[in-house]
């Protein structure tokens, strides 16, 4: 029995030794780093198209582009912040990306942004630089601060998962105020989702869409004294505009930053529409009397102009001197329009 146990032990030792030899002889493959590609970014889409009466975008060094990049492994995981930067053109912009990773890229463009967006100097490492406000505010961590701040114009990407543009829903104009609908700002938005780089030197075109709405008001010849005030609702930051007999027509555009993400996916402009908004007109005459009619509900569409004609109505004398008719039109920039009439009934007015 003792001899048998010794033989069994010897067998186990020999088997174990052989196994160890096999492990040692198996080559270990080191982890291979993913290849790095350089891709070029290009802005395309509606920046190349003319929409009358909206002005055509002409790129120059007064423009501002905020680019935010998210990254994730190609087959698993969640997107995380990867890179961001503020540029005054995209002509020579290059982005370093990795093989087997997906990228989502977001672009906010303000035409002539240097002249229209809030700008201030910012202290970074004891030096002063120019920075710009919303939609270009970010968690920049300048001087190790965690506060959201204006962002320095660098014309290069900062690669960091802990520094990024924040989700801004407004636009900060030169007066320092932030508006959900900023008047006179030409704002463009574009994105590319789940981009998988496959070669070095590729050019990625990002389709930008013009995120603006139009408004035009015409007041008839009856308006010969006093002032008429148009008040916009809280959705449009309670902005007010005043008409005089010398200035009866007003035409403008507003940037819609808040709905840009959802509007971007709509090819049919009838779906790219604001919530209903109540607009108010009030006429204060020179003698102190007031003509006040009830709020009128309108919708604003991307790349459409809403036209409101405030005309004298009084054919039957029912309303006397206080008779007005509001004609509301949704005018698509390059197509037909549909018309709505309001103000022809006595109940449409406050008395």
Tab-separated table of C-alpha atoms in Angstrom:
chain	number	residue	atom	x	y	z
A	1	UNK	CA	0.000	0.000	0.000
A	2	UNK	CA	2.816	2.347	0.877
A	3	UNK	CA	4.426	1.687	-2.483
A	4	UNK	CA	1.158	2.353	-4.286
A	5	UNK	CA	0.728	5.724	-2.537
A	6	UNK	CA	4.228	6.756	-3.454
A	7	UNK	CA	3.584	5.914	-7.101
A	8	UNK	CA	0.327	7.925	-7.089
A	9	UNK	CA	2.080	10.944	-5.552
A	10	UNK	CA	4.782	10.755	-8.149
A	11	UNK	CA	2.143	10.710	-10.887
A	12	UNK	CA	0.464	13.833	-9.502
A	13	UNK	CA	3.754	15.657	-9.304
A	14	UNK	CA	4.615	14.768	-12.884
A	15	UNK	CA	1.158	15.875	-14.085
A	16	UNK	CA	1.414	19.150	-12.205
A	17	UNK	CA	4.864	19.843	-13.543
A	18	UNK	CA	3.669	19.246	-17.087
A	19	UNK	CA	0.726	21.607	-16.527
A	20	UNK	CA	3.012	24.344	-15.226
A	21	UNK	CA	5.220	23.946	-18.250
A	22	UNK	CA	2.202	24.411	-20.510
A	23	UNK	CA	1.205	27.636	-18.728
A	24	UNK	CA	4.664	29.059	-18.933
A	25	UNK	CA	5.000	28.245	-22.591
A	26	UNK	CA	1.678	29.970	-23.553
A	27	UNK	CA	2.573	33.429	-24.974
A	28	UNK	CA	0.848	36.419	-23.351
A	29	UNK	CA	-0.589	38.947	-25.817
A	30	UNK	CA	-0.205	42.501	-24.496
A	31	UNK	CA	-3.201	44.848	-24.664
A	32	UNK	CA	-3.187	46.676	-27.984
A	33	UNK	CA	-4.017	50.376	-27.900
A	34	UNK	CA	-6.770	51.487	-30.272
A	35	UNK	CA	-5.598	53.236	-33.412
A	36	UNK	CA	-6.008	56.983	-33.436
A	37	UNK	CA	-7.438	58.771	-36.456
A	38	UNK	CA	-7.587	62.442	-37.327
A	39	UNK	CA	-10.836	63.544	-38.957
A	40	UNK	CA	-11.729	66.928	-40.410
A	41	UNK	CA	-15.004	68.661	-39.569
A	42	UNK	CA	-17.026	70.578	-42.129
A	43	UNK	CA	-20.220	72.608	-41.667
A	44	UNK	CA	-22.854	71.971	-44.328
A	45	UNK	CA	-26.614	72.047	-44.713
A	46	UNK	CA	-28.666	75.202	-44.527
A	47	UNK	CA	-25.659	77.445	-44.090
A	48	UNK	CA	-25.314	77.121	-47.870
A	49	UNK	CA	-28.922	77.973	-48.726
A	50	UNK	CA	-30.723	81.284	-49.147
A	51	UNK	CA	-34.099	81.689	-47.420
A	52	UNK	CA	-35.855	84.861	-48.462
A	53	UNK	CA	-36.462	87.138	-46.582
A	54	UNK	CA	-33.986	85.624	-44.140
A	55	UNK	CA	-30.439	86.585	-44.979
A	56	UNK	CA	-27.950	84.163	-46.421
A	57	UNK	CA	-25.207	82.947	-44.129
A	58	UNK	CA	-21.749	84.017	-45.272
A	59	UNK	CA	-18.911	82.476	-43.218
A	60	UNK	CA	-16.310	84.883	-41.835
A	61	UNK	CA	-14.134	85.248	-38.753
A	62	UNK	CA	-16.919	87.019	-36.819
A	63	UNK	CA	-18.862	83.758	-36.452
A	64	UNK	CA	-18.759	81.485	-33.415
A	65	UNK	CA	-18.939	77.683	-33.470
A	66	UNK	CA	-19.290	75.698	-30.265
A	67	UNK	CA	-18.499	71.998	-30.824
A	68	UNK	CA	-19.222	69.337	-28.201
A	69	UNK	CA	-18.071	65.726	-28.691
A	70	UNK	CA	-19.268	62.612	-26.834
A	71	UNK	CA	-17.537	59.207	-26.982
A	72	UNK	CA	-18.302	55.565	-26.141
A	73	UNK	CA	-16.908	52.105	-26.990
A	74	UNK	CA	-18.455	50.831	-30.218
A	75	UNK	CA	-20.250	47.823	-28.718
A	76	UNK	CA	-21.023	48.731	-25.124
A	77	UNK	CA	-21.186	51.439	-22.489
A	78	UNK	CA	-22.658	54.901	-22.232
A	79	UNK	CA	-21.618	58.101	-23.943
A	80	UNK	CA	-19.376	60.391	-21.924
A	81	UNK	CA	-17.849	63.802	-22.547
A	82	UNK	CA	-14.768	63.588	-24.732
A	83	UNK	CA	-13.838	66.975	-26.219
A	84	UNK	CA	-15.147	70.494	-26.777
A	85	UNK	CA	-14.001	73.786	-28.207
A	86	UNK	CA	-15.026	77.271	-29.289
A	87	UNK	CA	-13.979	78.293	-32.823
A	88	UNK	CA	-14.461	81.246	-35.158
A	89	UNK	CA	-14.357	78.958	-38.223
A	90	UNK	CA	-14.299	75.234	-38.966
A	91	UNK	CA	-12.179	75.360	-42.088
A	92	UNK	CA	-9.093	73.757	-40.532
A	93	UNK	CA	-10.621	72.042	-37.526
A	94	UNK	CA	-9.366	68.515	-36.862
A	95	UNK	CA	-10.550	66.079	-34.218
A	96	UNK	CA	-8.546	63.153	-32.838
A	97	UNK	CA	-10.717	60.029	-32.530
A	98	UNK	CA	-10.119	56.374	-31.699
A	99	UNK	CA	-10.764	53.187	-33.622
A	100	UNK	CA	-13.676	51.045	-32.396
A	101	UNK	CA	-15.309	53.997	-30.651
A	102	UNK	CA	-18.507	55.816	-31.566
A	103	UNK	CA	-18.914	59.575	-31.436
A	104	UNK	CA	-21.795	62.006	-31.216
A	105	UNK	CA	-20.916	65.541	-32.258
A	106	UNK	CA	-23.026	68.665	-31.654
A	107	UNK	CA	-22.469	72.087	-33.234
A	108	UNK	CA	-23.968	75.439	-32.218
A	109	UNK	CA	-23.278	78.235	-34.697
A	110	UNK	CA	-24.061	81.920	-34.222
A	111	UNK	CA	-23.631	84.015	-37.359
A	112	UNK	CA	-21.565	87.096	-36.425
A	113	UNK	CA	-21.495	85.761	-32.890
A	114	UNK	CA	-18.557	87.933	-31.884
A	115	UNK	CA	-20.776	90.969	-32.432
A	116	UNK	CA	-24.012	89.546	-30.997
A	117	UNK	CA	-23.113	87.255	-28.076
A	118	UNK	CA	-22.159	88.474	-24.619
A	119	UNK	CA	-18.384	88.797	-24.361
A	120	UNK	CA	-16.131	89.497	-21.399
A	121	UNK	CA	-12.554	88.973	-20.321
A	122	UNK	CA	-11.787	85.973	-18.172
A	123	UNK	CA	-8.751	85.348	-15.991
A	124	UNK	CA	-7.022	82.032	-16.757
A	125	UNK	CA	-3.720	81.218	-15.075
A	126	UNK	CA	-3.055	84.895	-14.342
A	127	UNK	CA	-3.717	85.980	-17.931
A	128	UNK	CA	-6.780	87.675	-19.421
A	129	UNK	CA	-8.613	86.136	-22.385
A	130	UNK	CA	-11.888	86.842	-24.202
A	131	UNK	CA	-14.761	84.501	-23.471
A	132	UNK	CA	-18.343	84.218	-24.720
A	133	UNK	CA	-21.627	83.498	-22.974
A	134	UNK	CA	-24.575	81.225	-23.766
A	135	UNK	CA	-24.856	79.080	-25.768
A	136	UNK	CA	-21.112	78.775	-25.182
A	137	UNK	CA	-20.982	78.645	-21.405
A	138	UNK	CA	-19.262	75.574	-20.024
A	139	UNK	CA	-17.838	73.739	-17.071
A	140	UNK	CA	-14.393	74.882	-18.079
A	141	UNK	CA	-12.639	74.487	-14.719
A	142	UNK	CA	-10.588	77.590	-15.291
A	143	UNK	CA	-8.321	78.174	-12.289
A	144	UNK	CA	-9.681	74.900	-10.805
A	145	UNK	CA	-13.152	76.424	-10.376
A	146	UNK	CA	-16.157	74.126	-10.782
A	147	UNK	CA	-18.491	77.029	-11.653
A	148	UNK	CA	-20.027	77.370	-15.106
A	149	UNK	CA	-18.375	80.261	-16.944
A	150	UNK	CA	-18.017	81.957	-20.287
A	151	UNK	CA	-15.735	79.966	-22.601
A	152	UNK	CA	-12.440	81.089	-24.072
A	153	UNK	CA	-12.177	81.244	-27.863
A	154	UNK	CA	-9.216	78.930	-28.562
A	155	UNK	CA	-9.838	77.479	-32.041
A	156	UNK	CA	-8.760	74.070	-30.763
A	157	UNK	CA	-10.294	71.139	-28.927
A	158	UNK	CA	-9.884	70.486	-25.231
A	159	UNK	CA	-9.887	66.719	-24.592
A	160	UNK	CA	-11.305	66.023	-21.155
A	161	UNK	CA	-14.208	63.944	-19.839
A	162	UNK	CA	-14.725	66.378	-16.986
A	163	UNK	CA	-14.764	69.652	-18.933
A	164	UNK	CA	-17.532	70.437	-21.416
A	165	UNK	CA	-20.174	72.827	-22.712
A	166	UNK	CA	-23.200	72.710	-20.443
A	167	UNK	CA	-26.749	72.234	-21.745
A	168	UNK	CA	-27.661	75.854	-22.448
A	169	UNK	CA	-31.260	76.534	-23.417
A	170	UNK	CA	-30.926	80.244	-24.086
A	171	UNK	CA	-28.780	82.783	-25.895
A	172	UNK	CA	-26.998	85.580	-24.033
A	173	UNK	CA	-26.881	88.764	-26.068
A	174	UNK	CA	-24.511	91.705	-25.734
A	175	UNK	CA	-26.754	93.347	-23.126
A	176	UNK	CA	-25.964	90.462	-20.785
A	177	UNK	CA	-29.526	89.138	-20.794
A	178	UNK	CA	-30.328	85.536	-21.712
A	179	UNK	CA	-33.311	84.890	-23.992
A	180	UNK	CA	-35.125	81.714	-24.952
A	181	UNK	CA	-36.020	83.519	-28.196
A	182	UNK	CA	-33.297	86.045	-28.975
A	183	UNK	CA	-34.275	88.696	-31.512
A	184	UNK	CA	-32.028	89.210	-34.512
A	185	UNK	CA	-29.776	86.225	-33.809
A	186	UNK	CA	-29.086	83.800	-36.660
A	187	UNK	CA	-28.655	80.486	-34.890
A	188	UNK	CA	-27.774	77.158	-36.523
A	189	UNK	CA	-27.671	73.716	-34.926
A	190	UNK	CA	-26.322	70.410	-36.212
A	191	UNK	CA	-25.413	66.977	-34.930
A	192	UNK	CA	-23.986	63.641	-35.993
A	193	UNK	CA	-24.890	60.579	-33.934
A	194	UNK	CA	-23.060	57.262	-33.526
A	195	UNK	CA	-20.249	58.121	-35.916
A	196	UNK	CA	-17.744	55.239	-36.179
A	197	UNK	CA	-14.380	56.372	-37.625
A	198	UNK	CA	-12.765	53.922	-40.042
A	199	UNK	CA	-9.933	55.850	-41.680
A	200	UNK	CA	-7.447	58.589	-41.059
A	201	UNK	CA	-7.975	61.967	-42.718
A	202	UNK	CA	-11.693	61.484	-43.380
A	203	UNK	CA	-13.939	64.555	-43.673
A	204	UNK	CA	-17.115	64.543	-41.609
A	205	UNK	CA	-19.826	66.906	-42.830
A	206	UNK	CA	-22.246	68.101	-40.154
A	207	UNK	CA	-25.608	69.278	-41.505
A	208	UNK	CA	-26.591	72.531	-39.812
A	209	UNK	CA	-30.184	73.718	-39.714
A	210	UNK	CA	-31.299	77.321	-39.343
A	211	UNK	CA	-33.237	77.480	-36.060
A	212	UNK	CA	-35.141	80.725	-36.516
A	213	UNK	CA	-38.739	81.883	-36.647
A	214	UNK	CA	-40.024	85.036	-38.334
A	215	UNK	CA	-42.531	87.682	-37.289
A	216	UNK	CA	-43.929	90.590	-39.273
A	217	UNK	CA	-46.538	93.105	-38.121
A	218	UNK	CA	-48.334	95.546	-40.423
A	219	UNK	CA	-50.603	98.279	-39.021
A	220	UNK	CA	-53.056	100.117	-41.284
A	221	UNK	CA	-53.311	103.775	-42.199
A	222	UNK	CA	-55.977	104.359	-39.544
A	223	UNK	CA	-53.153	104.449	-36.983
A	224	UNK	CA	-52.453	108.206	-36.969
A	225	UNK	CA	-51.758	109.021	-33.316
A	226	UNK	CA	-50.524	107.540	-30.042
A	227	UNK	CA	-48.635	104.248	-29.730
A	228	UNK	CA	-49.504	100.606	-30.197
A	229	UNK	CA	-47.673	98.095	-28.032
A	230	UNK	CA	-47.174	94.434	-28.889
A	231	UNK	CA	-46.503	92.179	-25.895
A	232	UNK	CA	-45.107	88.688	-26.377
A	233	UNK	CA	-45.722	85.907	-23.817
A	234	UNK	CA	-43.384	84.454	-21.199
A	235	UNK	CA	-42.237	81.808	-23.699
A	236	UNK	CA	-40.632	84.720	-25.543
A	237	UNK	CA	-39.334	86.373	-22.386
A	238	UNK	CA	-42.152	88.967	-22.142
A	239	UNK	CA	-40.506	91.067	-24.841
A	240	UNK	CA	-42.460	94.174	-25.930
A	241	UNK	CA	-42.320	96.269	-29.100
A	242	UNK	CA	-43.805	99.703	-29.726
A	243	UNK	CA	-45.259	101.094	-32.962
A	244	UNK	CA	-45.796	104.747	-33.838
A	245	UNK	CA	-47.636	106.327	-36.799
A	246	UNK	CA	-44.197	106.821	-38.377
A	247	UNK	CA	-43.259	103.149	-37.882
A	248	UNK	CA	-46.259	100.967	-38.656
A	249	UNK	CA	-44.415	97.926	-40.017
A	250	UNK	CA	-41.934	95.754	-38.147
A	251	UNK	CA	-40.191	92.617	-39.337
A	252	UNK	CA	-37.741	90.487	-37.383
A	253	UNK	CA	-36.521	86.989	-36.623
A	254	UNK	CA	-35.935	85.150	-33.373
A	255	UNK	CA	-33.501	82.346	-32.639
A	256	UNK	CA	-35.160	79.318	-31.080
A	257	UNK	CA	-32.476	77.631	-28.982
A	258	UNK	CA	-34.868	75.763	-26.704
A	259	UNK	CA	-36.460	73.546	-29.385
A	260	UNK	CA	-33.370	73.050	-31.561
A	261	UNK	CA	-32.723	69.456	-30.484
A	262	UNK	CA	-36.247	68.246	-31.181
A	263	UNK	CA	-36.739	70.371	-34.315
A	264	UNK	CA	-33.559	69.044	-35.895
A	265	UNK	CA	-35.156	65.686	-36.675
A	266	UNK	CA	-38.165	67.122	-38.526
A	267	UNK	CA	-38.004	67.361	-42.295
A	268	UNK	CA	-41.637	68.469	-42.404
A	269	UNK	CA	-41.654	72.065	-41.156
A	270	UNK	CA	-45.242	71.717	-39.987
A	271	UNK	CA	-43.889	69.584	-37.135
A	272	UNK	CA	-41.206	72.091	-36.160
A	273	UNK	CA	-43.643	74.353	-34.352
A	274	UNK	CA	-43.654	76.198	-31.046
A	275	UNK	CA	-46.220	75.793	-28.333
A	276	UNK	CA	-49.181	78.153	-28.860
A	277	UNK	CA	-48.333	81.683	-27.788
A	278	UNK	CA	-50.698	84.490	-26.835
A	279	UNK	CA	-49.766	87.883	-28.273
A	280	UNK	CA	-51.344	91.128	-27.085
A	281	UNK	CA	-51.875	94.470	-28.819
A	282	UNK	CA	-52.860	97.665	-27.008
A	283	UNK	CA	-53.383	101.108	-28.530
A	284	UNK	CA	-52.953	104.141	-26.289
A	285	UNK	CA	-54.226	107.194	-28.133
A	286	UNK	CA	-53.010	110.759	-27.683
A	287	UNK	CA	-56.204	111.660	-25.789
A	288	UNK	CA	-55.523	108.904	-23.253
A	289	UNK	CA	-58.227	106.532	-24.441
A	290	UNK	CA	-57.252	102.902	-24.892
A	291	UNK	CA	-58.193	100.281	-27.444
A	292	UNK	CA	-57.471	96.859	-26.022
A	293	UNK	CA	-58.297	93.568	-27.640
A	294	UNK	CA	-57.983	90.093	-26.219
A	295	UNK	CA	-54.931	87.907	-26.535
A	296	UNK	CA	-54.566	86.262	-29.893
A	297	UNK	CA	-53.082	82.775	-30.053
A	298	UNK	CA	-50.440	82.114	-32.701
A	299	UNK	CA	-47.926	79.406	-33.585
A	300	UNK	CA	-44.429	79.939	-34.900
A	301	UNK	CA	-42.735	77.497	-37.280
A	302	UNK	CA	-39.095	77.014	-38.169
A	303	UNK	CA	-38.203	78.980	-41.305
A	304	UNK	CA	-41.700	80.419	-41.540
A	305	UNK	CA	-42.781	83.980	-41.067
A	306	UNK	CA	-45.863	84.743	-39.014
A	307	UNK	CA	-47.525	87.864	-40.444
A	308	UNK	CA	-50.059	89.815	-38.408
A	309	UNK	CA	-52.003	92.544	-40.230
A	310	UNK	CA	-53.775	94.895	-37.850
A	311	UNK	CA	-56.429	96.577	-40.009
A	312	UNK	CA	-59.417	98.872	-39.528
A	313	UNK	CA	-62.674	96.945	-39.709
A	314	UNK	CA	-66.025	98.749	-39.301
A	315	UNK	CA	-67.992	98.160	-42.405
A	316	UNK	CA	-71.209	97.654	-40.427
A	317	UNK	CA	-70.407	100.159	-37.695
A	318	UNK	CA	-70.950	97.594	-34.971
A	319	UNK	CA	-67.666	98.316	-33.255
A	320	UNK	CA	-67.465	102.004	-34.068
A	321	UNK	CA	-64.043	103.558	-33.571
A	322	UNK	CA	-62.798	100.480	-31.742
A	323	UNK	CA	-63.197	98.071	-34.648
A	324	UNK	CA	-60.093	96.212	-35.762
A	325	UNK	CA	-59.380	92.971	-37.513
A	326	UNK	CA	-56.221	90.944	-36.990
A	327	UNK	CA	-55.249	88.835	-39.971
A	328	UNK	CA	-52.831	86.112	-38.973
A	329	UNK	CA	-50.751	84.349	-41.584
A	330	UNK	CA	-48.256	81.508	-41.364
A	331	UNK	CA	-46.040	82.288	-44.322
A	332	UNK	CA	-43.483	79.676	-45.234
A	333	UNK	CA	-40.388	81.400	-46.540
A	334	UNK	CA	-40.464	79.855	-50.016
A	335	UNK	CA	-43.961	78.365	-50.278
A	336	UNK	CA	-47.640	79.244	-49.884
A	337	UNK	CA	-49.185	80.334	-46.624
A	338	UNK	CA	-52.368	79.753	-44.673
A	339	UNK	CA	-54.354	82.596	-43.156
A	340	UNK	CA	-56.285	83.052	-39.914
A	341	UNK	CA	-58.652	85.946	-39.164
A	342	UNK	CA	-59.296	87.363	-35.720
A	343	UNK	CA	-60.880	90.490	-34.329
A	344	UNK	CA	-64.041	90.830	-36.386
A	345	UNK	CA	-66.368	90.041	-33.484
A	346	UNK	CA	-67.232	92.391	-30.641
A	347	UNK	CA	-66.392	89.683	-28.090
A	348	UNK	CA	-62.791	89.697	-29.310
A	349	UNK	CA	-62.159	92.977	-27.463
A	350	UNK	CA	-61.870	94.169	-23.897
A	351	UNK	CA	-64.352	96.955	-23.211
